[in-house]
Tab-separated table of C-alpha atoms in Angstrom:
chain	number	residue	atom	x	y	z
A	1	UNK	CA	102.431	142.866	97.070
A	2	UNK	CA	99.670	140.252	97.149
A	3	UNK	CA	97.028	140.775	94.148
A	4	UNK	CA	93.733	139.026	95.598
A	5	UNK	CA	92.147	137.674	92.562
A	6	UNK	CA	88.675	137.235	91.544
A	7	UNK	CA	87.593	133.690	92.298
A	8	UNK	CA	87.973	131.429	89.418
A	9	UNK	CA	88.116	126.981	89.152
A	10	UNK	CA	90.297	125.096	87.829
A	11	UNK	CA	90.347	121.177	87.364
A	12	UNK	CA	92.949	120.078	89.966
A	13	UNK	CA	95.115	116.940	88.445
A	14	UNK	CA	96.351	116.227	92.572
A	15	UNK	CA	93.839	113.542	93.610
A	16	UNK	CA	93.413	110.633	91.640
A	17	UNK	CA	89.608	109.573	90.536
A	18	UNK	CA	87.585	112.873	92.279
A	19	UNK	CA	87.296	115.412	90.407
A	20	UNK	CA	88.248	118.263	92.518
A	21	UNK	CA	88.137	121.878	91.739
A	22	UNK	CA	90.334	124.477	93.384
A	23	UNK	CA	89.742	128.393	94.241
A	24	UNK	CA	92.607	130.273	93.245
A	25	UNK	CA	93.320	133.356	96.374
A	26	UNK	CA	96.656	134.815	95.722
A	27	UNK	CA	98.815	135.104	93.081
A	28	UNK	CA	102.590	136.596	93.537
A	29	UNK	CA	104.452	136.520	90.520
A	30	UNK	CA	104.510	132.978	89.090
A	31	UNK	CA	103.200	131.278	92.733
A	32	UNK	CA	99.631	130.711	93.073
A	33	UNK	CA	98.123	129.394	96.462
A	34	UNK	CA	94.848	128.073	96.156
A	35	UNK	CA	92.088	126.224	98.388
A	36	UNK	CA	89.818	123.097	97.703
A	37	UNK	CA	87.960	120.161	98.770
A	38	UNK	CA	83.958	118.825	99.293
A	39	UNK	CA	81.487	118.835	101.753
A	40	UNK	CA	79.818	115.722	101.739
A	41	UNK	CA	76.684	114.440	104.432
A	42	UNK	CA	75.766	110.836	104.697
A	43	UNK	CA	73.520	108.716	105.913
A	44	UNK	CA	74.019	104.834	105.911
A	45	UNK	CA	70.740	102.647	106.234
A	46	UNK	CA	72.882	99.835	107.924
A	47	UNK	CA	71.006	96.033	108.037
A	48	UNK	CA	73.519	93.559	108.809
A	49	UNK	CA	73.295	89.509	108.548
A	50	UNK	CA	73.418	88.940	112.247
A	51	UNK	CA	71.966	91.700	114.438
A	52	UNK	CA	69.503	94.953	114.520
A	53	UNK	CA	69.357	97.560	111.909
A	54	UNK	CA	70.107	100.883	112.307
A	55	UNK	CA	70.813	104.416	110.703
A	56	UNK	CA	73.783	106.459	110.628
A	57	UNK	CA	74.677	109.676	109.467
A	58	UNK	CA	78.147	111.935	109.423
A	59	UNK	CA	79.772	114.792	107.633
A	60	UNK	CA	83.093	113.325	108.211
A	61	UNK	CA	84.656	112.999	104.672
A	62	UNK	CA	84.344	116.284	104.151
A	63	UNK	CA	87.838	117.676	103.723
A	64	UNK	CA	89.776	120.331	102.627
A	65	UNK	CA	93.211	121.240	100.847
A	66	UNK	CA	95.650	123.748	100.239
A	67	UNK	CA	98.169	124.039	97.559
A	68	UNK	CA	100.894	126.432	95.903
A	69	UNK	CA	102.361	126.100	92.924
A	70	UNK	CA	105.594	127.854	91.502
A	71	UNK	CA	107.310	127.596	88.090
A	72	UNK	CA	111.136	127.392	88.836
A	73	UNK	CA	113.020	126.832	85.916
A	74	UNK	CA	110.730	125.945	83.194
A	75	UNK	CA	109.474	123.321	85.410
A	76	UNK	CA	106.541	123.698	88.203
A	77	UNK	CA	106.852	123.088	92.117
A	78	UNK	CA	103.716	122.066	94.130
A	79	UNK	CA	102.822	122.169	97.461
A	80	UNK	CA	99.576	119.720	98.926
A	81	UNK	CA	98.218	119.548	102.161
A	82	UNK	CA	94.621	118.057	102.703
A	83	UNK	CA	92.635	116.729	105.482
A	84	UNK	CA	89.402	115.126	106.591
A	85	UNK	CA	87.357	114.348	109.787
A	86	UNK	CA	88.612	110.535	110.229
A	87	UNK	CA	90.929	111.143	112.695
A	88	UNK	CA	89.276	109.005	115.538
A	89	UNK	CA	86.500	107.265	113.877
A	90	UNK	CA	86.908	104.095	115.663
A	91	UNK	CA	86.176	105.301	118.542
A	92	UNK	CA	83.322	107.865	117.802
A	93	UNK	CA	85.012	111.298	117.067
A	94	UNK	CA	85.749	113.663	114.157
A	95	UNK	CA	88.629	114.731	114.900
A	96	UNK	CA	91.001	116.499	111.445
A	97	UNK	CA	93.454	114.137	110.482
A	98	UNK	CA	96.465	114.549	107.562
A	99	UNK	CA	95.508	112.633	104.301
A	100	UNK	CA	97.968	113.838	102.008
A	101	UNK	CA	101.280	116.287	102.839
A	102	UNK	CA	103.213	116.713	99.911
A	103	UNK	CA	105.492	118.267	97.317
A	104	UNK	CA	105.847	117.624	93.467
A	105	UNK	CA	108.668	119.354	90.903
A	106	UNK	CA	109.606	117.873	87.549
A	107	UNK	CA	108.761	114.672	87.841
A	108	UNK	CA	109.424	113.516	91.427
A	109	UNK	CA	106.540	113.520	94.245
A	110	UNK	CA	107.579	113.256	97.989
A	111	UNK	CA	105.442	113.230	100.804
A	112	UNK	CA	102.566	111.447	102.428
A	113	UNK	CA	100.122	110.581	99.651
A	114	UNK	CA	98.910	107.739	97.831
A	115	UNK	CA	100.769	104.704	97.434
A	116	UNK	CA	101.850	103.200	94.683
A	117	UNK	CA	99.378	100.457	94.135
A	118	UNK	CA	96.747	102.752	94.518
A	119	UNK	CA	98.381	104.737	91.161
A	120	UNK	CA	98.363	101.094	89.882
A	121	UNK	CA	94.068	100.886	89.663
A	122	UNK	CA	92.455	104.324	90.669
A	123	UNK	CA	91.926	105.625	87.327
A	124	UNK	CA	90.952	102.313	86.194
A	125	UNK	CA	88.153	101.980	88.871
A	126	UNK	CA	84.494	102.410	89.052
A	127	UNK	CA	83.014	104.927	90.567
A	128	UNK	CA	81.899	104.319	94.073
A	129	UNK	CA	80.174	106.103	97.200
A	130	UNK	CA	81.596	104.119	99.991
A	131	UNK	CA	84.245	105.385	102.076
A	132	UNK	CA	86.012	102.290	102.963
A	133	UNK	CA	85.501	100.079	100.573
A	134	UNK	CA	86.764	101.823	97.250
A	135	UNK	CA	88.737	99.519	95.537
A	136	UNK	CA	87.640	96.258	97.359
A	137	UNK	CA	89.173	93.325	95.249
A	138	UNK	CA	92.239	94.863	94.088
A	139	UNK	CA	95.548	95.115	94.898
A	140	UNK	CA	94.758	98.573	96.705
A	141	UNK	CA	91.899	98.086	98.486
A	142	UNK	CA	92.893	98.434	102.159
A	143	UNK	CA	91.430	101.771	103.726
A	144	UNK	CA	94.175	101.375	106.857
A	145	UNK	CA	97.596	101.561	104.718
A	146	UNK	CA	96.377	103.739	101.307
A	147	UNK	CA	99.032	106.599	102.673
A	148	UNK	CA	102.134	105.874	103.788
A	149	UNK	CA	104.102	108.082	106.288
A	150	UNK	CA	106.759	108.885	103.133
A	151	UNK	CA	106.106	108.077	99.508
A	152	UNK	CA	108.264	108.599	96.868
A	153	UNK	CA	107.580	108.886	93.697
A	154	UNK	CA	109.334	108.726	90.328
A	155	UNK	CA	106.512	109.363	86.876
A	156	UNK	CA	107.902	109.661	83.639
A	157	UNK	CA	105.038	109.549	80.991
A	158	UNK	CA	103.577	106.167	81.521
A	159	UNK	CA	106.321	104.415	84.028
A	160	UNK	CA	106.313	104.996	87.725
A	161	UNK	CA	108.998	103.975	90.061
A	162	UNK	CA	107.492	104.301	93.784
A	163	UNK	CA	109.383	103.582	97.131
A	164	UNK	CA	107.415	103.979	100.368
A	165	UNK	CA	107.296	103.445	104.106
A	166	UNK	CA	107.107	100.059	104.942
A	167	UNK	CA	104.351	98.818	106.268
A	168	UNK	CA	106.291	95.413	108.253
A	169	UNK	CA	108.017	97.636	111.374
A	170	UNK	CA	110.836	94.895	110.815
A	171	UNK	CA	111.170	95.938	107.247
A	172	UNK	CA	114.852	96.677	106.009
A	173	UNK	CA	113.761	98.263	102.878
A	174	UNK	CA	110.862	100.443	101.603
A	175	UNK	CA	108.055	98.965	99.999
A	176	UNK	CA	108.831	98.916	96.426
A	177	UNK	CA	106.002	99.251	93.286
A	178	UNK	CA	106.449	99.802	89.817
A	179	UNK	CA	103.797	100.476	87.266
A	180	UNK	CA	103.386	100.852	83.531
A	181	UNK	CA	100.244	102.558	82.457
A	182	UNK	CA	99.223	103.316	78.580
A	183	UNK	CA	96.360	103.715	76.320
A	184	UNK	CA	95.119	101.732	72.967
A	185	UNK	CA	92.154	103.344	71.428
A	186	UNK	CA	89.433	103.563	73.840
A	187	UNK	CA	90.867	100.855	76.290
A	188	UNK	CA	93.299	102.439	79.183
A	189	UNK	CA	95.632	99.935	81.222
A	190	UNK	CA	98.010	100.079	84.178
A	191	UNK	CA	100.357	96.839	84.726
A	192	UNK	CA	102.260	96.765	88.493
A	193	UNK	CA	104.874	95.378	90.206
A	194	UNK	CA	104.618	95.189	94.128
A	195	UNK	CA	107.941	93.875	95.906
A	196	UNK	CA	107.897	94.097	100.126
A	197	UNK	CA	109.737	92.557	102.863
A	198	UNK	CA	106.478	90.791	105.223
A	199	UNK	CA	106.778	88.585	108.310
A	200	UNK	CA	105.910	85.283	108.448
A	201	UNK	CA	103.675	85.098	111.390
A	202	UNK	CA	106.125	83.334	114.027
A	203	UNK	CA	105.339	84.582	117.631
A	204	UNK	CA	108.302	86.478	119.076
A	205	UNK	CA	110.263	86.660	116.342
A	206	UNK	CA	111.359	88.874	113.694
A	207	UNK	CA	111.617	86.216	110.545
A	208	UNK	CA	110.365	87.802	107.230
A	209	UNK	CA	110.333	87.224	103.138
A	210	UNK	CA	110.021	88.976	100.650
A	211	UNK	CA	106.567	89.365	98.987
A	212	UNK	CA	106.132	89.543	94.657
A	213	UNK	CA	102.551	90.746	93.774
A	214	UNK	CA	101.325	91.829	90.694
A	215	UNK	CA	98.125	93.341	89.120
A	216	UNK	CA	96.529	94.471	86.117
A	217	UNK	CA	93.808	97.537	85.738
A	218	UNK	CA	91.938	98.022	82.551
A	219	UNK	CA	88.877	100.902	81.396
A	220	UNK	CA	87.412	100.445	77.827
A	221	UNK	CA	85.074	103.271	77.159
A	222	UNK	CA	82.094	101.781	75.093
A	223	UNK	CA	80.007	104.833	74.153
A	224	UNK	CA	77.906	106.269	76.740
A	225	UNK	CA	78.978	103.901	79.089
A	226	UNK	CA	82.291	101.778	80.095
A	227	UNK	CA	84.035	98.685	81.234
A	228	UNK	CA	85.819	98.148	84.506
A	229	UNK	CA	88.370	96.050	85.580
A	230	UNK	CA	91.370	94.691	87.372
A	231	UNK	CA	93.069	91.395	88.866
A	232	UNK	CA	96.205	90.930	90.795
A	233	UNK	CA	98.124	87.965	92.902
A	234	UNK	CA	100.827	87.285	94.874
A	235	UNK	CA	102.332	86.703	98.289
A	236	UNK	CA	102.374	89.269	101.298
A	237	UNK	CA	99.937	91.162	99.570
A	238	UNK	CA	97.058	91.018	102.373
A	239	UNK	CA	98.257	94.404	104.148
A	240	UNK	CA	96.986	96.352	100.634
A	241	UNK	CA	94.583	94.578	99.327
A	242	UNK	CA	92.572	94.677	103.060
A	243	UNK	CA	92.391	90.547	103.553
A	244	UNK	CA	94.824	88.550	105.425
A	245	UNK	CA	95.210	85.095	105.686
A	246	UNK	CA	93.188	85.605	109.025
A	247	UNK	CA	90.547	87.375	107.222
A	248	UNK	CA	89.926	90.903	106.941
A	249	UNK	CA	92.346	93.484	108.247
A	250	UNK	CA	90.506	94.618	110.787
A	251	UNK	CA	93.790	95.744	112.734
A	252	UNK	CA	97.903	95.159	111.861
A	253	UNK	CA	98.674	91.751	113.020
A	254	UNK	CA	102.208	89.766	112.036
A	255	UNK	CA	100.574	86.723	110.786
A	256	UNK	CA	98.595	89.104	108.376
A	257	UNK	CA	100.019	87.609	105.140
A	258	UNK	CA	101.640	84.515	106.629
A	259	UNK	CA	100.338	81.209	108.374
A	260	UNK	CA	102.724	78.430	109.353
A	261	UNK	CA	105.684	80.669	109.422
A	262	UNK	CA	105.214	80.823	105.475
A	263	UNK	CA	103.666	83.898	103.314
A	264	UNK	CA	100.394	83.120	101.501
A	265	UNK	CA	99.533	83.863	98.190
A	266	UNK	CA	96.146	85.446	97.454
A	267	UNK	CA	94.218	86.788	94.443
A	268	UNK	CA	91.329	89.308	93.676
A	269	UNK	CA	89.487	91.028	91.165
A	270	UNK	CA	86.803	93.686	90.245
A	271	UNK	CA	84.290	94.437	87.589
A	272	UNK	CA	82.542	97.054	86.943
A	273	UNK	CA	80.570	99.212	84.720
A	274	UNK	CA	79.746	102.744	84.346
A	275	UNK	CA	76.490	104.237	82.338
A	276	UNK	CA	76.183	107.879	81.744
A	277	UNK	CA	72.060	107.990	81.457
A	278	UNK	CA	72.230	111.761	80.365
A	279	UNK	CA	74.702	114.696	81.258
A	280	UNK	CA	73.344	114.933	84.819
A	281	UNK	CA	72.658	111.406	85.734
A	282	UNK	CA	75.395	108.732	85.726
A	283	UNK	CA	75.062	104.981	87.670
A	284	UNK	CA	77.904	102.183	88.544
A	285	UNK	CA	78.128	98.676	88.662
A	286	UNK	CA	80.635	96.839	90.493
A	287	UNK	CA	82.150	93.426	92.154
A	288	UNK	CA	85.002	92.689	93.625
A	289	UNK	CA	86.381	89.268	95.703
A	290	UNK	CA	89.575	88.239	97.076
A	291	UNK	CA	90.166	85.025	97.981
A	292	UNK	CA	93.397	83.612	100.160
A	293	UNK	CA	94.730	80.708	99.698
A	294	UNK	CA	95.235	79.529	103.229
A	295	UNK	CA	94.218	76.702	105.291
A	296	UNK	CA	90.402	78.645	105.885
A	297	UNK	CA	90.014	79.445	102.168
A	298	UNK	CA	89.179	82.578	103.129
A	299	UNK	CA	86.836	84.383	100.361
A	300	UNK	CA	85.200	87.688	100.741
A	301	UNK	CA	83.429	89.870	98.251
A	302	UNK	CA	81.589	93.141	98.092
A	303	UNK	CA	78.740	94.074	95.808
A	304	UNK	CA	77.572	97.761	94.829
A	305	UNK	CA	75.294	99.491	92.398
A	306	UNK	CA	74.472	103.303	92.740
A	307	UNK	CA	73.044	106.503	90.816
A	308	UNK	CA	74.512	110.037	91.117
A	309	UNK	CA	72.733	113.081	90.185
A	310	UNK	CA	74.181	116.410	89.302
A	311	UNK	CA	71.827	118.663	90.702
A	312	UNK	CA	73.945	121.937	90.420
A	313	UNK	CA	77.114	122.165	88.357
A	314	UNK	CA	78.912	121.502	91.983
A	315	UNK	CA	76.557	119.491	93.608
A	316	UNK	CA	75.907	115.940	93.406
A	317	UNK	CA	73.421	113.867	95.243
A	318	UNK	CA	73.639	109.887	95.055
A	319	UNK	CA	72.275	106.409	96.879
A	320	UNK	CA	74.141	103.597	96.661
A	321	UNK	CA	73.318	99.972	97.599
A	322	UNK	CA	76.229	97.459	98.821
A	323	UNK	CA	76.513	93.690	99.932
A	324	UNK	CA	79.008	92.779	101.595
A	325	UNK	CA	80.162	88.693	102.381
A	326	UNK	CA	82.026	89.529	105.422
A	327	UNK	CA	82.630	92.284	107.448
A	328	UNK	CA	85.636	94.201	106.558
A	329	UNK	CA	85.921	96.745	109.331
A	330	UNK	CA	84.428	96.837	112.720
A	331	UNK	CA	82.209	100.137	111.337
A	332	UNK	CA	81.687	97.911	108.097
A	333	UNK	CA	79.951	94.727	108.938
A	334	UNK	CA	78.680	92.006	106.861
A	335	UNK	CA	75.038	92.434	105.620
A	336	UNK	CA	73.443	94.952	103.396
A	337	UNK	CA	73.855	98.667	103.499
A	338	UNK	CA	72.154	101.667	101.745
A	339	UNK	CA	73.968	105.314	101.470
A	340	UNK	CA	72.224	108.597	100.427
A	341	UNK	CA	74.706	111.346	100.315
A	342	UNK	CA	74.915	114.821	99.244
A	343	UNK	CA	78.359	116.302	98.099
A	344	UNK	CA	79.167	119.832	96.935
A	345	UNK	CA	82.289	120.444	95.910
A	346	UNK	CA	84.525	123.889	95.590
C-alpha cells in the first residue's frame, strides 16, 4: 500500500549547476517517487547592432521532472525524466519537449542527458541567466547538441568515461569524452578528453576524421566570492562549443568544423567571477570568446554581468545584462540585451 507522505525537500544531486529541490509523494518500501523543477518568467529588453529594439517575454524554461529511486543491493537505482517548453521555439510555440530521460545504478548513467563535455565545465562555471548562451566559450557551449539521443556514462570518484550519440550522421563510432575532475584546497578542476569522428566539408560525400579536443575547467573559492574559468582546443570541436568554421551554429551543416576538405582547429575560453554581497544577494561576472582558426578568422565573444536576489527561500528574482559580438542563434542576435526574470523553484 502507498503511504502518501507529508511534503518534505531535498537537495537533488541530478542536474548539474541548478540547484533543484524535489517533493517527495510516495514512498513504497525502499522506492521513493518524487516531483521537481522551476517556474521561471522572462522578459528580454532586446537592442541589437543592426535593427529596432524590442521586448520579449516567455515562461518557457519552466520545466518539470520526475524521478524514483530504489536501493537494490546496497546500491541505489534512479529513474529521471524532465521537460521544458522549448519544443518549437524557432518557430514561435511552447510546445513540452524531453530534456533529460534517464536511469542511474552504481555507477553507470544511461539515457538522454548531458553530455560529457558539459560534465567537463558545468560545475566549474559562472552563474548565468541566459538560456542559450550558458557556457559560451567553452568546450560545451552549444545549446543545439548539450543532450544527446543516448549517453552513456561511466563515474568512478573523479574519472568519467562517457560514450554518446554521434553527432556526424556518418559517424562509425560514438562520440567519445573522458574527464578527470579533483579538488586542491579551495581550487576545484576538471581536465577532458573529447575524441569524434567529423566530416570534412566535401559536397556529396561522406569523407570524415577524427577530431582530438581538449579543455580545462577551474573554480577557486576566494572568500565571499570566487574565480571562474576554463579553456579548451582542438579540431572538430565547433558542433559543442556552438562556432563553426562558418561561424556560429546556427543550424547542422557538414562543413561545420571543416573548410577545404580539412578539420579546423579552434580555441575558447571563459572568465568569470562570482560575489556573494550578503546571504540573499549574489552577482556574476563573465567572458567568454572562441576564435577559429580558418580562412575568416572567425572570433566571437559574449559578455554578461547580473545580480540575483533571494526574495523567498524558493524564489529568486535577477537582471542580467549581455553583449554579444555576433549573433549566435537566429532568437540571439548580435547587440545588447537586458533580462529580468523571476524563478521559483519546488
Amino acid at each position: 500500500m502507498h503511504n502518501l507522505q507529508k511534503v518534505s525537500f531535498a537537495v537533488a544531486t541530478l542536474v548539474v549547476c541548478t540547484n533543484v529541490q524535489a517533493i517527495d509523494l510516495i514512498t513504497e518500501g525502499d522506492t521513493t517517487l518524487s516531483i521537481g523543477g522551476y517556474v521561471k518568467a522572462e522578459g528580454r529588453f532586446i537592442s541589437p547592432d543592426n535593427g529596432d529594439s524590442e521586448f520579449e517575454g516567455n515562461m518557457r524554461e519552466t520545466r518539470i521532472n520526475v524521478k524514483t529511486t530504489k536501493t537494490i543491493d546496497d546500491k541505489k537505482l534512479t529513474g529521471f525524466i524532465e521537460g521544458d517548453f522549448y519544443g518549437d521555439y524557432a518557430t514561435g510555440g511552447s510546445n513540452l519537449r524531453l530534456r533529460h530521460a534517464f536511469l542511474q545504478y552504481d555507477k553507470f548513467t544511461v539515457g538522454k542527458t548531458w553530455n560529457g563535455q558539459f560534465f567537463a565545465v558545468a560545475p566549474r562555471l559562472t552563474e548565468q541567466l541566459d538560456f542559450w548562451g550558458t557556457g559560451f566559450g567553452t568546450i560545451a557551449g552549444s545549446g543545439l547538441y548539450v543532450r544527446p539521443d543516448l549517453t552513456v556514462h561511466y563515474a568512478n570518484k573523479g574519472l568519467r568515461v562517457t560514450a554518446q550519440d554521434p553527432v556526424y550522421d556518418d559517424a562509425n563510432v560514438p562520440d567519445m569524452v573522458v574527464s578527470y575532475s579533483d579538488d586542491i584546497a579551495n581550487l576545484g578542476y576538471t581536465f577532458a578528453v573529447t575524441g569524434r569522428e567529423a566530416g570534412t566539408g566535401i559536397e556529396n560525400s561522406s569523407d570524415s576524421d577524427i577530431g582530438i579536443g581538449a579543455s580545462l575547467a577551474g573554480k577557486l573559492t576566494l572568500g565571499n566570492g570566487s574565480l571562474h574559468g576554463s579553456v579548451y582546443t582542438g579540431e572538430g570541436m565547433g558542433v559543442y562549443s556552438g562556432v563553426c568554421t562558418t561561424g556560429a551554429l546556427t543550424g547542422f551543416s557538414v562543413n561545420c568544423d571543416a573548410e577545404d576538405g580539412e578539420l579546423v582547429s579552434q580555441t575558447g575560453f571563459s572568465v568569470g567571477y562570482r560575489h556573494n554581497f550578503t546571504p540573499k544577494l549574489r552577482g556574476n561576472m563573465r567572458y567568454g570568446e572562441v576564435t577559429v582558426n580558418n580562412d575568416a578568422d572567425t572570433s566571437i565573444d559574449i559578455k554578461s554581468a547580473n545580480l540575483i536576489y533571494k526574495y523567498l527561500p524558493d524564489l529568486d528574482v535577477g537582471i542580467e545584462w549581455r553583449d554579444r559580438s555576433e549573433t549566435t542563434l537566429p532568437w540571439r542576435v548580435q547587440g545588447q540585451e537586458v533580462e529580468v526574470m523571476a524563478q521559483y523553484r519546488f
